[in-house]
Structure formats: structure tokens, C-alpha cells
XYZ file of C-alpha atoms in Angstrom:
741
model
C -11.402 115.887 46.547
C -13.937 115.392 49.134
C -16.920 112.708 49.493
C -20.149 113.819 48.752
C -23.034 112.782 51.541
C -25.898 112.551 49.578
C -26.644 108.764 48.573
C -27.350 109.541 44.803
C -24.305 111.141 43.577
C -22.546 108.247 45.367
C -24.565 105.438 43.882
C -23.921 107.214 40.504
C -19.926 107.273 40.961
C -20.423 103.735 42.074
C -22.053 103.183 38.719
C -19.564 104.630 37.236
C -16.694 103.094 38.722
C -18.657 99.813 38.241
C -18.921 100.435 34.316
C -15.145 101.535 34.298
C -14.357 98.394 36.531
C -15.895 96.094 34.053
C -14.124 97.682 31.235
C -10.792 97.338 32.863
C -11.542 93.678 34.217
C -11.464 92.727 30.434
C -8.055 90.192 30.864
C -5.764 89.460 27.768
C -7.388 85.825 27.493
C -10.912 87.915 26.206
C -12.374 87.072 29.663
C -14.113 89.387 32.079
C -13.491 88.632 35.689
C -17.154 88.248 35.993
C -16.907 85.201 33.582
C -15.339 83.080 36.372
C -18.101 82.865 38.458
C -21.882 81.189 37.724
C -23.281 84.803 36.815
C -24.076 88.140 38.711
C -24.553 86.114 42.162
C -20.853 85.085 41.918
C -18.665 86.202 44.536
C -15.938 88.542 43.695
C -12.385 87.596 43.140
C -10.047 89.145 45.463
C -7.470 89.667 43.097
C -9.779 90.854 40.479
C -10.948 93.369 42.883
C -7.613 94.387 43.700
C -6.762 94.628 39.651
C -9.774 96.869 39.613
C -9.067 99.326 42.225
C -5.127 99.549 40.939
C -6.136 100.157 36.961
C -8.846 103.107 38.867
C -5.928 104.852 40.552
C -3.913 104.838 37.140
C -6.849 106.641 35.412
C -6.874 109.168 38.258
C -2.994 109.778 38.249
C -2.400 112.407 35.922
C 1.135 114.667 36.046
C 1.005 117.901 34.695
C -1.847 117.682 32.609
C -0.239 114.678 31.025
C -1.656 110.840 30.775
C 1.161 108.386 32.079
C 3.034 107.195 29.703
C 4.738 103.746 29.182
C 1.641 101.791 29.096
C 0.319 100.381 25.600
C -2.839 100.800 24.183
C -5.391 98.090 23.983
C -8.553 97.966 22.740
C -11.402 96.157 23.808
C -14.604 94.669 22.120
C -18.008 94.548 23.531
C -18.485 93.545 27.238
C -18.219 90.597 25.985
C -14.329 90.409 26.090
C -13.762 89.736 22.228
C -11.854 92.184 20.328
C -14.035 94.149 18.353
C -13.808 93.382 14.514
C -16.518 95.982 13.168
C -15.734 99.602 12.384
C -16.864 102.202 15.060
C -20.441 103.616 14.288
C -22.040 106.916 15.378
C -24.080 105.290 18.174
C -21.140 103.326 19.572
C -19.687 106.822 20.821
C -20.655 106.142 24.805
C -18.980 102.369 24.260
C -16.158 102.532 26.789
C -12.678 102.065 24.823
C -9.634 101.671 27.221
C -7.350 103.140 24.619
C -9.488 106.421 24.426
C -9.432 107.237 27.878
C -6.081 108.428 28.539
C -5.892 109.889 25.533
C -9.310 112.158 26.382
C -7.670 112.694 29.706
C -4.779 114.187 28.059
C -6.552 116.309 25.693
C -8.947 117.747 28.422
C -5.788 118.712 30.278
C -4.270 119.867 27.405
C -7.654 122.712 26.966
C -7.341 123.636 30.497
C -10.080 121.357 31.842
C -9.620 119.074 34.919
C -8.203 115.801 34.137
C -10.843 114.249 36.705
C -13.849 116.017 35.228
C -12.627 114.919 31.852
C -12.389 111.232 32.545
C -15.945 111.979 34.469
C -17.376 113.145 31.226
C -16.060 110.084 29.325
C -17.105 107.404 31.744
C -20.713 108.812 31.996
C -20.957 109.147 28.401
C -19.853 105.412 28.371
C -22.374 104.466 30.851
C -25.049 106.058 28.859
C -24.002 104.307 25.712
C -23.910 100.935 27.888
C -27.493 101.427 28.988
C -28.754 102.189 25.503
C -26.962 98.694 24.052
C -28.978 96.002 24.184
C -25.969 93.658 24.552
C -24.777 95.060 27.667
C -22.842 92.583 29.493
C -25.369 92.824 32.867
C -28.252 92.029 30.621
C -26.395 88.543 29.409
C -26.653 85.109 31.174
C -23.491 84.309 32.636
C -21.078 82.684 30.574
C -22.990 82.956 27.271
C -22.462 85.778 24.709
C -24.897 87.268 22.177
C -28.417 86.351 22.191
C -29.208 84.246 19.242
C -31.713 85.847 17.533
C -33.695 85.844 13.748
C -31.767 89.405 12.985
C -28.121 87.951 13.720
C -26.507 85.010 13.305
C -24.043 83.245 15.531
C -20.409 84.139 15.089
C -18.276 81.212 14.271
C -15.040 80.695 16.124
C -12.177 81.617 14.358
C -10.315 78.848 12.549
C -7.477 77.267 14.013
C -4.180 78.491 12.711
C -2.380 76.141 10.285
C 0.000 73.693 11.874
C 3.649 74.978 11.657
C 6.525 72.849 10.517
C 9.280 71.282 12.416
C 12.484 73.056 11.052
C 14.749 71.397 13.345
C 13.607 68.049 11.552
C 13.991 69.481 8.122
C 17.077 70.233 8.801
C 18.208 66.813 9.943
C 16.655 65.464 6.843
C 19.064 68.083 4.830
C 21.996 67.193 6.349
C 21.567 63.466 5.961
C 21.035 64.002 2.478
C 23.948 66.051 2.092
C 26.201 63.799 3.748
C 25.224 61.019 1.602
C 25.813 62.938 -1.712
C 29.248 63.722 -0.552
C 29.636 60.225 0.526
C 28.303 58.617 -2.885
C 30.879 61.703 -4.716
C 34.053 60.713 -2.508
C 33.410 56.963 -3.113
C 33.319 57.216 -6.792
C 36.483 59.623 -6.778
C 38.226 56.790 -4.608
C 36.861 54.299 -7.425
C 38.485 56.366 -10.205
C 41.731 57.255 -8.505
C 42.375 53.608 -7.216
C 40.182 51.035 -8.848
C 39.415 52.732 -12.578
C 42.931 54.702 -13.044
C 44.733 51.414 -14.217
C 42.026 50.728 -16.875
C 41.394 54.366 -18.121
C 45.233 54.540 -18.310
C 45.175 51.328 -20.302
C 42.331 52.555 -22.496
C 44.115 55.594 -23.457
C 47.276 54.053 -23.867
C 45.185 51.471 -26.393
C 44.445 54.650 -28.380
C 48.048 55.774 -28.880
C 49.002 52.287 -29.835
C 50.254 50.994 -33.337
C 50.755 47.127 -33.919
C 52.854 45.500 -36.505
C 52.666 41.929 -36.766
C 56.035 39.984 -37.342
C 55.362 37.140 -39.208
C 56.997 33.692 -38.502
C 58.412 31.656 -40.876
C 57.017 28.675 -41.589
C 59.048 24.908 -41.183
C 60.872 23.658 -44.147
C 60.783 20.207 -45.358
C 64.111 18.895 -46.181
C 64.730 15.095 -47.942
C 66.878 12.668 -45.830
C 70.120 14.362 -47.006
C 68.695 17.902 -45.658
C 68.039 19.061 -48.992
C 65.327 21.527 -49.407
C 61.964 20.041 -50.857
C 60.038 23.225 -49.392
C 60.360 26.050 -47.591
C 59.375 29.625 -46.819
C 61.137 32.447 -48.341
C 60.385 36.379 -47.886
C 58.381 38.268 -50.327
C 56.100 41.104 -50.737
C 52.609 41.449 -51.468
C 50.937 44.110 -53.425
C 47.212 45.331 -52.511
C 45.019 48.464 -53.338
C 43.070 51.036 -51.327
C 40.282 51.506 -53.981
C 39.578 54.461 -51.990
C 42.785 56.532 -53.025
C 43.155 55.285 -56.933
C 43.223 57.863 -59.201
C 43.496 56.555 -62.679
C 42.238 53.047 -62.637
C 43.219 52.312 -66.090
C 46.562 53.727 -66.263
C 47.303 52.263 -62.923
C 46.142 48.532 -64.291
C 48.196 49.130 -67.731
C 51.690 49.721 -65.350
C 51.465 47.244 -63.024
C 50.327 44.605 -65.690
C 53.723 43.651 -66.812
C 54.969 43.395 -63.141
C 52.188 41.163 -61.910
C 52.107 38.815 -64.870
C 48.440 39.812 -65.282
C 46.410 41.444 -67.942
C 45.286 44.810 -67.294
C 41.470 43.558 -67.719
C 42.190 41.353 -64.611
C 43.743 44.195 -62.645
C 41.780 47.065 -63.377
C 38.244 45.764 -61.749
C 39.949 45.381 -58.752
C 41.023 48.987 -58.352
C 37.404 50.164 -58.757
C 35.674 51.644 -55.864
C 33.235 49.801 -54.097
C 31.201 49.322 -51.004
C 31.306 46.189 -48.648
C 28.237 43.915 -48.725
C 27.519 43.852 -45.129
C 28.331 47.328 -43.741
C 27.636 49.496 -46.821
C 31.225 50.827 -46.097
C 33.921 51.692 -48.822
C 36.360 48.846 -49.624
C 39.994 50.005 -48.548
C 41.869 47.206 -49.068
C 42.098 44.276 -52.196
C 44.851 41.734 -53.099
C 46.402 41.992 -56.156
C 49.100 39.695 -56.168
C 50.999 37.705 -52.979
C 54.445 35.956 -53.086
C 55.519 38.694 -55.483
C 59.663 38.604 -55.525
C 61.489 41.304 -53.790
C 63.212 42.526 -56.446
C 59.803 42.772 -58.912
C 58.160 44.306 -55.857
C 60.741 47.016 -55.798
C 59.851 48.298 -59.286
C 56.301 48.518 -58.480
C 57.151 50.448 -55.162
C 59.195 52.638 -57.555
C 56.676 53.729 -59.635
C 54.748 55.279 -56.637
C 51.012 54.662 -57.647
C 48.218 55.957 -55.638
C 46.632 53.684 -53.620
C 48.815 50.674 -54.083
C 50.369 48.911 -51.302
C 53.523 46.877 -51.453
C 54.523 45.170 -48.121
C 56.278 42.143 -46.398
C 55.197 38.943 -47.124
C 56.333 35.709 -47.152
C 55.623 32.566 -49.814
C 56.304 28.912 -50.150
C 59.433 28.391 -52.294
C 59.737 24.357 -53.997
C 62.936 24.207 -55.268
C 62.111 20.822 -57.262
C 58.700 22.404 -58.391
C 57.100 18.875 -59.336
C 59.630 16.968 -57.285
C 57.441 14.791 -54.773
C 54.807 17.545 -55.619
C 51.633 14.900 -54.774
C 53.447 13.945 -51.380
C 54.571 17.433 -49.996
C 51.570 19.211 -51.326
C 51.019 22.844 -50.910
C 49.737 25.807 -48.985
C 47.554 28.441 -49.571
C 47.864 32.272 -49.605
C 48.024 32.815 -46.334
C 50.797 29.714 -45.861
C 48.034 27.123 -44.263
C 48.546 23.365 -45.572
C 45.895 22.443 -47.919
C 47.309 19.139 -48.991
C 49.815 16.484 -48.682
C 52.560 16.742 -45.729
C 52.089 20.463 -46.171
C 48.210 19.911 -44.673
C 48.995 16.820 -42.218
C 51.717 18.259 -40.271
C 50.401 22.023 -40.418
C 50.341 22.432 -37.026
C 54.049 21.578 -36.691
C 55.178 23.319 -39.846
C 53.332 26.811 -39.039
C 55.025 29.364 -36.412
C 53.347 31.236 -34.349
C 53.435 35.332 -35.584
C 54.675 37.904 -33.115
C 53.960 41.384 -32.719
C 55.541 45.049 -32.361
C 53.333 47.678 -30.116
C 54.460 50.722 -29.475
C 53.105 54.419 -28.535
C 53.034 56.948 -31.251
C 51.510 60.257 -31.630
C 48.210 61.469 -33.009
C 47.439 63.225 -36.085
C 50.655 64.991 -37.889
C 52.632 63.537 -34.922
C 51.939 60.034 -35.470
C 55.286 58.835 -35.149
C 56.875 56.436 -32.409
C 57.264 58.587 -29.225
C 60.932 58.332 -28.044
C 60.956 56.610 -24.534
C 57.227 55.613 -24.955
C 55.779 52.254 -24.588
C 56.926 49.516 -26.633
C 56.465 45.772 -26.548
C 57.585 43.258 -28.891
C 56.643 39.506 -29.169
C 59.090 37.601 -30.743
C 57.750 35.348 -33.991
C 58.201 31.675 -33.415
C 59.287 29.926 -36.291
C 57.573 26.619 -37.053
C 59.213 23.347 -36.739
C 61.162 22.003 -39.714
C 60.422 18.374 -41.054
C 62.916 16.088 -42.380
C 61.618 13.259 -44.671
C 62.931 9.655 -45.784
C 62.627 10.731 -49.030
C 65.936 10.685 -51.321
C 65.637 13.799 -53.374
C 67.518 12.435 -56.271
C 66.061 8.602 -55.965
C 62.438 10.902 -56.078
C 63.490 12.800 -59.240
C 64.465 9.759 -60.975
C 61.761 7.791 -60.096
C 59.070 10.344 -61.470
C 61.020 10.649 -64.653
C 61.359 6.726 -65.528
C 57.673 6.541 -64.959
C 56.536 9.735 -66.997
C 58.819 8.394 -69.541
C 57.127 4.745 -69.740
C 53.689 6.164 -69.416
C 54.056 8.083 -72.478
C 55.020 4.843 -74.198
C 52.213 2.742 -73.575
C 49.624 5.809 -73.370
C 49.013 5.086 -69.522
C 46.129 7.422 -67.637
C 48.079 7.299 -64.659
C 50.819 5.924 -62.766
C 52.214 5.558 -59.149
C 55.643 4.773 -57.766
C 56.757 3.959 -54.078
C 60.465 2.910 -53.158
C 60.546 1.084 -49.598
C 63.638 0.412 -47.462
C 62.502 -3.332 -46.683
C 64.680 -3.583 -43.446
C 63.193 0.084 -42.041
C 59.988 1.092 -43.557
C 61.166 4.453 -44.856
C 59.358 5.637 -47.849
C 62.423 6.382 -50.000
C 60.475 7.617 -53.255
C 56.671 7.923 -53.996
C 55.792 9.821 -57.002
C 52.726 9.916 -59.233
C 52.094 11.006 -62.770
C 50.656 13.049 -64.052
C 51.669 15.265 -61.353
C 52.041 19.421 -60.844
C 54.148 22.116 -59.804
C 53.779 22.729 -56.433
C 55.298 26.417 -56.569
C 51.694 27.112 -58.740
C 49.186 24.689 -57.704
C 46.464 26.956 -58.968
C 46.909 26.044 -62.337
C 46.769 22.258 -61.889
C 43.753 20.451 -62.568
C 42.104 18.857 -59.506
C 42.617 14.884 -60.245
C 46.596 15.620 -60.798
C 46.564 16.911 -56.746
C 45.829 13.459 -55.368
C 49.235 11.059 -54.294
C 48.219 7.981 -56.623
C 50.165 5.681 -54.505
C 47.772 6.161 -51.476
C 44.368 7.593 -52.490
C 43.946 5.062 -55.859
C 42.169 1.882 -55.089
C 42.745 -1.115 -57.526
C 42.144 -4.604 -57.529
C 45.831 -6.278 -57.327
C 45.368 -9.232 -59.528
C 48.458 -11.602 -59.481
C 50.742 -9.532 -57.243
C 48.093 -11.024 -54.532
C 49.228 -14.715 -55.099
C 52.295 -13.790 -52.905
C 50.303 -13.642 -50.053
C 48.515 -16.725 -50.933
C 51.886 -18.798 -51.401
C 53.008 -17.044 -47.849
C 50.076 -17.859 -45.935
C 49.983 -21.684 -47.185
C 53.770 -22.256 -46.630
C 53.665 -20.673 -43.169
C 50.715 -22.947 -41.919
C 51.923 -25.907 -43.728
C 49.819 -26.594 -46.611
C 52.309 -26.837 -48.945
C 56.214 -26.460 -48.965
C 58.612 -24.981 -51.348
C 59.290 -28.049 -53.273
C 55.516 -28.790 -53.811
C 53.526 -29.669 -56.857
C 50.019 -28.892 -57.798
C 48.047 -30.708 -60.279
C 46.346 -28.285 -62.932
C 44.507 -28.108 -66.252
C 43.743 -25.101 -68.417
C 40.654 -24.060 -66.146
C 38.815 -24.112 -63.102
C 35.505 -23.396 -62.165
C 34.077 -21.617 -58.999
C 30.601 -20.767 -58.279
C 29.215 -20.052 -61.885
C 32.745 -18.602 -63.065
C 35.373 -20.601 -65.051
C 38.664 -18.980 -64.453
C 41.517 -19.612 -66.828
C 45.590 -19.509 -67.155
C 46.958 -16.939 -69.687
C 49.494 -19.923 -69.991
C 47.521 -23.182 -70.466
C 48.769 -26.331 -69.637
C 47.173 -29.942 -70.405
C 44.820 -31.248 -67.667
C 46.823 -33.223 -65.018
C 50.286 -31.278 -65.440
C 51.597 -30.952 -62.170
C 53.122 -27.431 -61.623
C 55.776 -26.234 -59.332
C 55.597 -23.317 -56.992
C 58.387 -21.304 -58.922
C 55.956 -22.489 -61.962
C 53.174 -21.173 -60.662
C 54.838 -17.961 -59.835
C 56.619 -17.551 -63.124
C 53.492 -18.266 -65.556
C 51.046 -16.943 -63.123
C 49.112 -19.664 -62.451
C 45.297 -18.671 -61.944
C 44.454 -22.293 -61.486
C 46.836 -23.291 -58.925
C 46.564 -20.249 -56.818
C 42.748 -21.341 -56.563
C 43.427 -24.857 -55.376
C 45.972 -23.891 -53.024
C 43.648 -21.543 -51.369
C 41.236 -23.940 -51.445
C 43.687 -26.181 -49.451
C 43.999 -23.031 -46.816
C 40.466 -21.969 -46.551
C 38.969 -18.490 -46.399
C 39.572 -18.051 -42.695
C 42.923 -18.353 -42.700
C 43.435 -16.286 -46.268
C 41.597 -13.371 -44.924
C 43.423 -13.630 -41.266
C 47.052 -13.414 -43.613
C 45.475 -10.347 -46.255
C 45.013 -8.358 -42.814
C 48.554 -9.332 -41.265
C 49.810 -8.127 -44.525
C 48.483 -4.987 -43.754
C 45.451 -4.847 -46.548
C 42.332 -3.617 -45.846
C 43.316 -0.552 -43.616
C 45.463 2.743 -43.949
C 48.886 2.117 -43.644
C 49.336 5.426 -41.338
C 51.863 7.000 -43.773
C 50.815 10.617 -42.794
C 49.129 11.426 -46.473
C 45.578 12.815 -46.087
C 43.361 11.417 -47.763
C 45.008 7.887 -47.714
C 42.365 5.591 -48.307
C 42.214 1.892 -46.492
C 41.002 -0.151 -49.063
C 38.208 -2.923 -48.683
C 38.227 -6.735 -48.006
C 35.922 -9.351 -47.983
C 35.368 -11.244 -44.542
C 34.778 -15.098 -45.244
C 31.073 -14.910 -44.595
C 30.200 -12.572 -47.211
C 32.318 -14.624 -50.163
C 29.790 -15.757 -52.571
C 30.775 -19.034 -54.981
C 32.618 -17.153 -57.384
C 34.929 -15.313 -54.518
C 36.529 -18.368 -53.979
C 38.047 -18.509 -57.237
C 38.528 -14.486 -57.494
C 39.737 -13.619 -54.215
C 42.672 -15.671 -54.280
C 44.018 -14.201 -57.774
C 43.440 -10.720 -56.155
C 39.860 -9.595 -57.373
C 36.798 -8.936 -55.524
C 38.904 -6.568 -53.259
C 40.314 -2.984 -52.794
C 43.965 -2.082 -52.178
C 46.354 0.653 -52.549
C 49.776 0.750 -54.100
C 51.476 1.398 -51.133
C 49.399 -1.380 -48.796
C 51.119 -4.187 -51.447
C 54.421 -2.550 -51.733
C 54.218 -2.959 -47.613
C 53.429 -6.540 -47.916
C 56.181 -7.161 -50.302
C 58.216 -5.469 -47.978
C 57.513 -7.602 -45.187
C 58.592 -10.590 -47.532
C 61.852 -8.627 -48.051
C 62.074 -7.995 -44.401
C 61.938 -11.828 -43.521
C 58.518 -12.071 -42.585
C 58.532 -9.217 -40.672
C 55.740 -6.389 -41.947
C 57.060 -2.615 -40.830
C 54.814 0.149 -41.054
C 55.810 2.763 -44.032
C 56.474 6.178 -42.844
C 57.676 9.604 -44.364
C 58.871 11.343 -41.558
C 62.617 11.004 -40.530
C 63.018 13.987 -37.686
C 61.475 16.896 -36.616
C 64.094 19.679 -36.039
C 62.705 22.459 -33.639
C 63.507 26.492 -34.491
C 66.344 25.918 -31.948
C 67.887 22.737 -33.738
C 66.401 20.382 -31.572
C 66.304 17.420 -33.126
C 63.191 14.888 -32.219
C 62.956 11.668 -33.506
C 59.451 10.423 -34.610
C 58.071 7.219 -32.371
C 59.444 3.902 -34.216
C 57.106 2.252 -36.405
C 54.583 -0.624 -36.070
C 55.780 -4.038 -37.104
C 54.614 -7.223 -36.229
C 55.488 -10.736 -37.541
C 53.597 -12.058 -40.471
C 55.718 -15.139 -41.868
C 59.094 -16.964 -40.554
C 62.416 -15.742 -41.817
C 62.600 -19.446 -43.608
C 59.391 -19.462 -45.156
C 60.023 -15.196 -46.556
C 63.103 -16.793 -47.680
C 61.780 -19.461 -49.803
C 59.371 -17.326 -51.267
C 61.500 -14.808 -52.237
C 63.755 -17.707 -54.300
C 60.190 -18.738 -55.619
C 59.593 -15.491 -57.164
C 62.833 -15.262 -58.920
C 61.776 -17.148 -61.544
C 59.449 -14.489 -62.493
C 62.251 -12.864 -63.845
C 64.487 -15.758 -64.908
C 62.330 -18.336 -66.337
C 61.851 -18.488 -70.008
C 58.550 -17.031 -70.780
C 57.440 -15.879 -67.593
C 55.234 -12.873 -67.226
C 58.163 -10.936 -65.566
C 60.920 -10.852 -68.045
C 60.870 -7.371 -68.762
C 61.831 -6.555 -65.138
C 64.933 -8.351 -64.754
C 68.053 -6.601 -64.070
C 71.734 -7.647 -65.113
C 73.880 -7.841 -61.842
C 71.364 -8.523 -59.416
C 68.953 -10.943 -58.700
C 65.273 -9.976 -58.599
C 62.327 -11.263 -56.668
C 59.038 -10.156 -57.339
C 55.465 -10.358 -59.043
C 53.615 -8.899 -62.120
C 49.920 -8.351 -61.921
C 46.625 -7.322 -63.926
C 43.866 -5.791 -62.325
C 40.938 -2.962 -62.319
C 40.359 0.255 -60.823
C 38.002 0.496 -58.197
C 36.363 3.939 -58.267
C 33.195 4.579 -55.807
C 32.637 0.498 -55.388
C 32.727 0.102 -59.496
C 35.566 -1.046 -61.694
C 36.598 1.963 -64.038
C 37.206 0.812 -67.934
C 40.868 0.192 -68.574
C 43.459 -2.223 -66.812
C 46.029 -1.474 -64.219
C 49.424 -3.233 -64.632
C 51.619 -3.478 -61.837
C 55.092 -5.079 -61.127
C 56.087 -5.085 -57.216
C 59.617 -6.482 -56.806
C 62.862 -6.700 -54.266
C 66.555 -6.619 -54.822
C 68.763 -8.003 -54.041
C 66.821 -11.158 -53.574
C 69.182 -13.312 -51.498
C 69.350 -9.862 -49.229
C 66.712 -7.335 -50.137
C 67.527 -3.990 -49.425
C 64.887 -2.214 -50.972
C 61.360 -2.876 -52.763
C 59.743 -0.925 -55.620
C 56.290 -0.861 -56.388
C 55.053 0.190 -59.898
C 51.231 0.484 -60.649
C 50.590 1.582 -64.104
C 46.763 2.345 -65.593
C 46.103 1.961 -69.621
C 42.937 2.506 -71.397
C 43.233 -0.938 -72.866
C 44.998 -4.222 -71.992
C 47.890 -3.502 -69.697
C 50.037 -6.562 -68.336
C 51.814 -5.971 -65.595
C 55.107 -7.237 -67.455
C 54.355 -5.044 -70.283
C 53.790 -1.858 -68.466
C 55.369 -1.701 -65.235
C 57.965 -4.105 -65.591
C 60.485 -1.930 -67.624
C 59.564 0.994 -65.332
C 60.540 -1.093 -62.297
C 64.043 -2.416 -63.626
C 65.324 1.505 -64.173
C 63.976 2.686 -61.207
C 65.174 -0.377 -59.418
C 68.754 -0.198 -61.131
C 69.117 3.649 -59.928
C 68.429 3.302 -56.413
C 70.878 0.328 -55.913
C 73.547 2.090 -57.792
C 72.627 5.464 -55.646
C 72.681 3.554 -52.136
C 76.133 1.473 -53.353
C 74.155 -1.713 -52.973
C 76.921 -4.503 -54.373
C 75.643 -6.882 -56.954
C 74.880 -10.279 -56.484
C 77.550 -12.708 -55.866
C 75.143 -15.551 -56.798
C 73.100 -16.148 -59.477
C 69.624 -17.180 -59.502
C 69.151 -20.826 -59.126
C 67.843 -22.747 -62.491
C 64.036 -23.768 -61.848
C 61.753 -26.435 -62.894
C 58.522 -25.077 -63.329
C 55.885 -28.033 -64.177
C 56.040 -31.956 -64.702
């Protein structure tokens, strides 16, 4: 196209190009090419001018009536460079739109109109619209937007877009948490498989195990010859599960004759009930324990619902009351409750074993073949061999009981000691009880009288006074004591039963034969309270012997500083003091053993379950008086059974020389004397070489002189003991004694 010469069209074209340039000068960042300067007077940017020329050429390039394709349409806003956000109005028809220019050129070409002409028309209209627009670019100050006026509020800048998250950080956190979770699961799995697996397996096995107790037999008690005094035998128990009983009344009637109980006693045990603490139903009650096997089989044959019959053990006492007070008894669980059974319970009691085996569940509740099985064998208890001789024990109890019936005695006690060893050959009480059925006995007959009953010894204590006086040299075996019918000590007068005139000189055999209180008090006065107290303790008075019977009393002695005025008269003749029959028997055994006191004891040996025999430690012993003085005293005491009108004539034993002493005292209970008297006789035989000592104490409701109530029992018991052990009779008779001058 030729360039026109006139200035006006050129200016108009330039103005048109200037409008198009202004529109195309809008950059993608929303700024015009003129925004970079200080305003209208700014120098043009060469690059912007080049871009403007390039875009002008693009508007003119039309091929075949079609606009050049390939450029994305772009809609510009007003000359300020901001994209238009308001809807198009009719008065905006002349506004320049980059998107409209190519389309209009293309449409014009399609209608047969030249593309350049169409473009010029479009540009002209655009310039006219811009002239009418009060907000044109060329009317605004450089670098500023629309003028602020009262009709239009300022346009606020668009808000900042929300801050986007950091996906890589979230991914790292999620990965760490996942790894931590998998690590915890892995550790727990390892713990289950390695550490906890045995525990879970053991718990499962425990749920499948059944346990059966294997009772351990209690050790037996035998006499010195091996004869059974007490032993455990197999038995059965009968129990009931009340929840399974169908007809309690009928069941009680069937069980009564077999259990030896009344139906009215059995029926309440068959009734259902609740436990007091938990409130659960009662599922087990004992009906009878220790039932014989034959009788238990009869009960089982009845097939009564809810009745349980199973293995048990009971204590068997073949002698029933033989040494019952000494041996004692056990409870239903075979725990020692009294006597030797209680004292040596830990030795006699065994250790129960158990059998554990694996079973199925439900209907398969049977032992699993090849399953877990563990058996802990029961360990039977050890057995005891006593020093007791069964035959002597039986005769001693029988003779004591017979003599007590004659004198209407309240209680009695007998002790037979081996004088040389201190072994208890027999020790009996009366009344006694059946050790096989102790529940039916009265409480007062369960104790062992020889160790639990406390008495003042009476005249049997005079042998202690003479022993001390001979040993201390206060008197000699042939000494005499000047006496009268009585003597006063403190505010009390002491009389002799066999009275002599004042000034009578009595010998030591006479003192013992007639049991002179006056002569004994005078000798004790020369001996002194301190020495008498010393010898009392040496002879074992006032302290337990340690024989091993539970409940043994220690007795009581008065120290010299506690003596009153009357004590100087009462204590020498066996009053104002308390001893047990066993203590006095041991004191006389010291005289029989040449002056050596030996601790009395009952245990000869212990037999382990395997048969190993263990001897106990040797008994304690100590010398009290010399052998010469002991022999002299034994000879002096022979007068008690040989002298005419002596107090112990009833204890004489033909063929044997007997040394002993009678006594009459009182029982002490809770520190007070009990009404009635306790007669006693303690002696040894043969006197020239004693083997055994027998002590008999008998409590009578009234007067009970020892020679009368205890002498005959001593004689018969000693006679049997000597014959049983084949002790030869004395070859030399007792000497003739002079009793007084």
C-alpha cells in the first residue's frame, strides 16, 4: 500500500497505530510499556518499540482471508493493564480488545471485505471509544490507576493466595510413623515368639493338668522292742456334694448304719447351702474320715448321688489307751495335737507328693497318652522308737487303775525309770482315754499326770535333805538326832505322826522309817537354807526335765531370801514348794545311780523312711552326791520297808531289797492347794544295786497316806518290772536297823 502525502491522514494513522500500540503494549505482568518510565515524558524503551512493531505486523498478516492461527486469545482490560472483571457494556464498544481484533479481521475477510480495511475500522472505533473514556491511559498520571473520586471506591488488591502445604514433609512424617508402627509390631511378634511363648504354653498346659495328691504316710511310734504303739493305716473318707444329692432323707437313712451316726446327724450335712463369704453353693462337706476300707466299699456300692468315697489315712492305736496320755493323738488331718504326736510332729509327718498329668476337655477329660506327666513321690515321715516297754506300760497302768479303785482315788500317776540310763520304761496316768477316739474323752483326762500335775512332795522330799546333809558333812550315816514330839518354826508347830518323848535320840534309819518331821527340820537347820536350795536344783527340782512331753510343768522352788519363818519348817518336809511326779522320780534315780542325775528321756532312736537309724544325743547328766553317800542313803532308806511299824511296809517285795520313801502332800492348782491329799511312794530295787525306780502318786479326796494308797501299787509294779527284765533277786537280806535310843 502506498503511503499518503497529506499530514492529516498520516497523523490519523499514527494516532491509530498509537492506540493499537498502547493496547498491544500490555505485558503479561499487567503493565504497559510506558509504566516503566516516569510518565508521558519518559524515553521509549527500544525493546518495547520492537515488540510493538512486531505485533503491528502480525495484525496486518492475513493469508487467504484468514487470521493467523496459533496465538492464544488474550483479553486485556483497560489501559491500566489489569484484566477486566466487569461485564461488557454498550458504551464499551470502542474499547480495544486483543481477542477481538483477529476475529474481526477474519470475519471481514469472510464477508469479502479487505482485512486491512476491517482492521482500520476496528481500530478507529476503538480510538473513538477511548476518546470518550474518561479513564484513558493518556489522561492518568504516570504510575497511577484510576482517579479516586466520590463516585468510585478504590479497588482493593486481590488477597494473597493460601499458602500451599509441603508434600515432601508430610510424606516424610507419614513414612516415619509407618516405620515406627511396623517396628512395634515386629518387636511384639518377636516377644510373643521368643520371650512369651514358653509362658503362654505353660499357661495352656496348666489348664489341661489334673493334680492328684499322693498322701505321705505318717511315721509310726514303736516301743523299745519294736511293737507298734501308733501307726498310720490306709483308710477311706466319706464326703458329700450337697448340690448333687437327690433325696437327703433317704440318703441319710442308708448311710447312718455304715457311718455309725444317727440319720438326724447326717441329714443336715446333705442339705444344700451357701458359703458365708462368697455366697457360692457348698460343694463339699465331710461326713466321716478314717473309715475302714471294707465299710467304705459298702458305702460306695450304694451308688448314692453326691456321696464321695476316696482314699484317706487314719492313725491306728492297737493298744487304744496304752500310753495314750504319753503318746497323745492326731487330728483329722493327722497333725499332732497332744503328747509325743504333737512334740515330734515335724519328725513324724511326711511330705505329700503329687501326680500331675495332662487331660482333655469336656467329654475327653481323660489322661492323654504320651502327654505331660510329672510325679513327685510322697516322702513318708520318720518313725520313733521309744524307751517305753509295752508290757511294763500295760501292767503299770492296769495295776495303778486297780489300786485307785480300792482307795477311791481322783487321779494317779506312775513312772518307771531305768536308774542307770534315765530311760522311761513306763509312764501312765489314770483316768486315761482311748487314743483311737480322743474326741469322746473329757479334756481333764487327756493330760499326762506325771509331767503336768504339780504337787508338794511331802515326806519323799526328806531324801533330798539327807543327801545334802551327808554330802556336806553335816551328818554321818550313823549320826543320831535328839528330838521331841514337836518343833516350832515361826508361828507354826510341826508334829511327828510317830511321836517320841523329848530327848529321844533317833537314828537316820529311824528318821526315814517313821518319817520324823522334827528330826528332818533339825538337820535342815544345820544344813542351811542356801545349801538346801542348791541341792534341790541339783536334783532337778523346780525346772522341766526336758523329757519331750508337751505341757511339762517346771514346778516351783523358793529361794532362801523368800523364806518366811514357817518356811524353815515346811520346806524341809516337802511343803511350800511344787514339783511333778517325774521330777521326784528322777531325783531318786540319781540316788540309785550312785549320785549321778541323768535326764529322763523317752526317745530311743529315730528311723528314717529309708531305714537309717539315728540315735539321739546323750542325755544330760551331772553328779549330785558321791557314790559312797548314795550307797549309804540307799541302805538307810531300806528301813522304810523293813522296820516294824515303818510307813512303807506295804511296799516291801519279798526276795528283793527295796529302798524308798513314802510321802503325803497336796495338789497345787493355780498357786493354791486343792482339797484332798496326794499320797506317794518312790523306791528302787534291788537296793544293793538298783536297776529300776518306780514312783507312784495318788490323789484321794480325803486322807491319803502314801504307804496306804501308793505302797501296794509300787510293790506290784516293781515286781512285774523286775521279773520282766529278769533281774535276779537279792542274795543278801536287808540289815537290822536300830531306829532310836
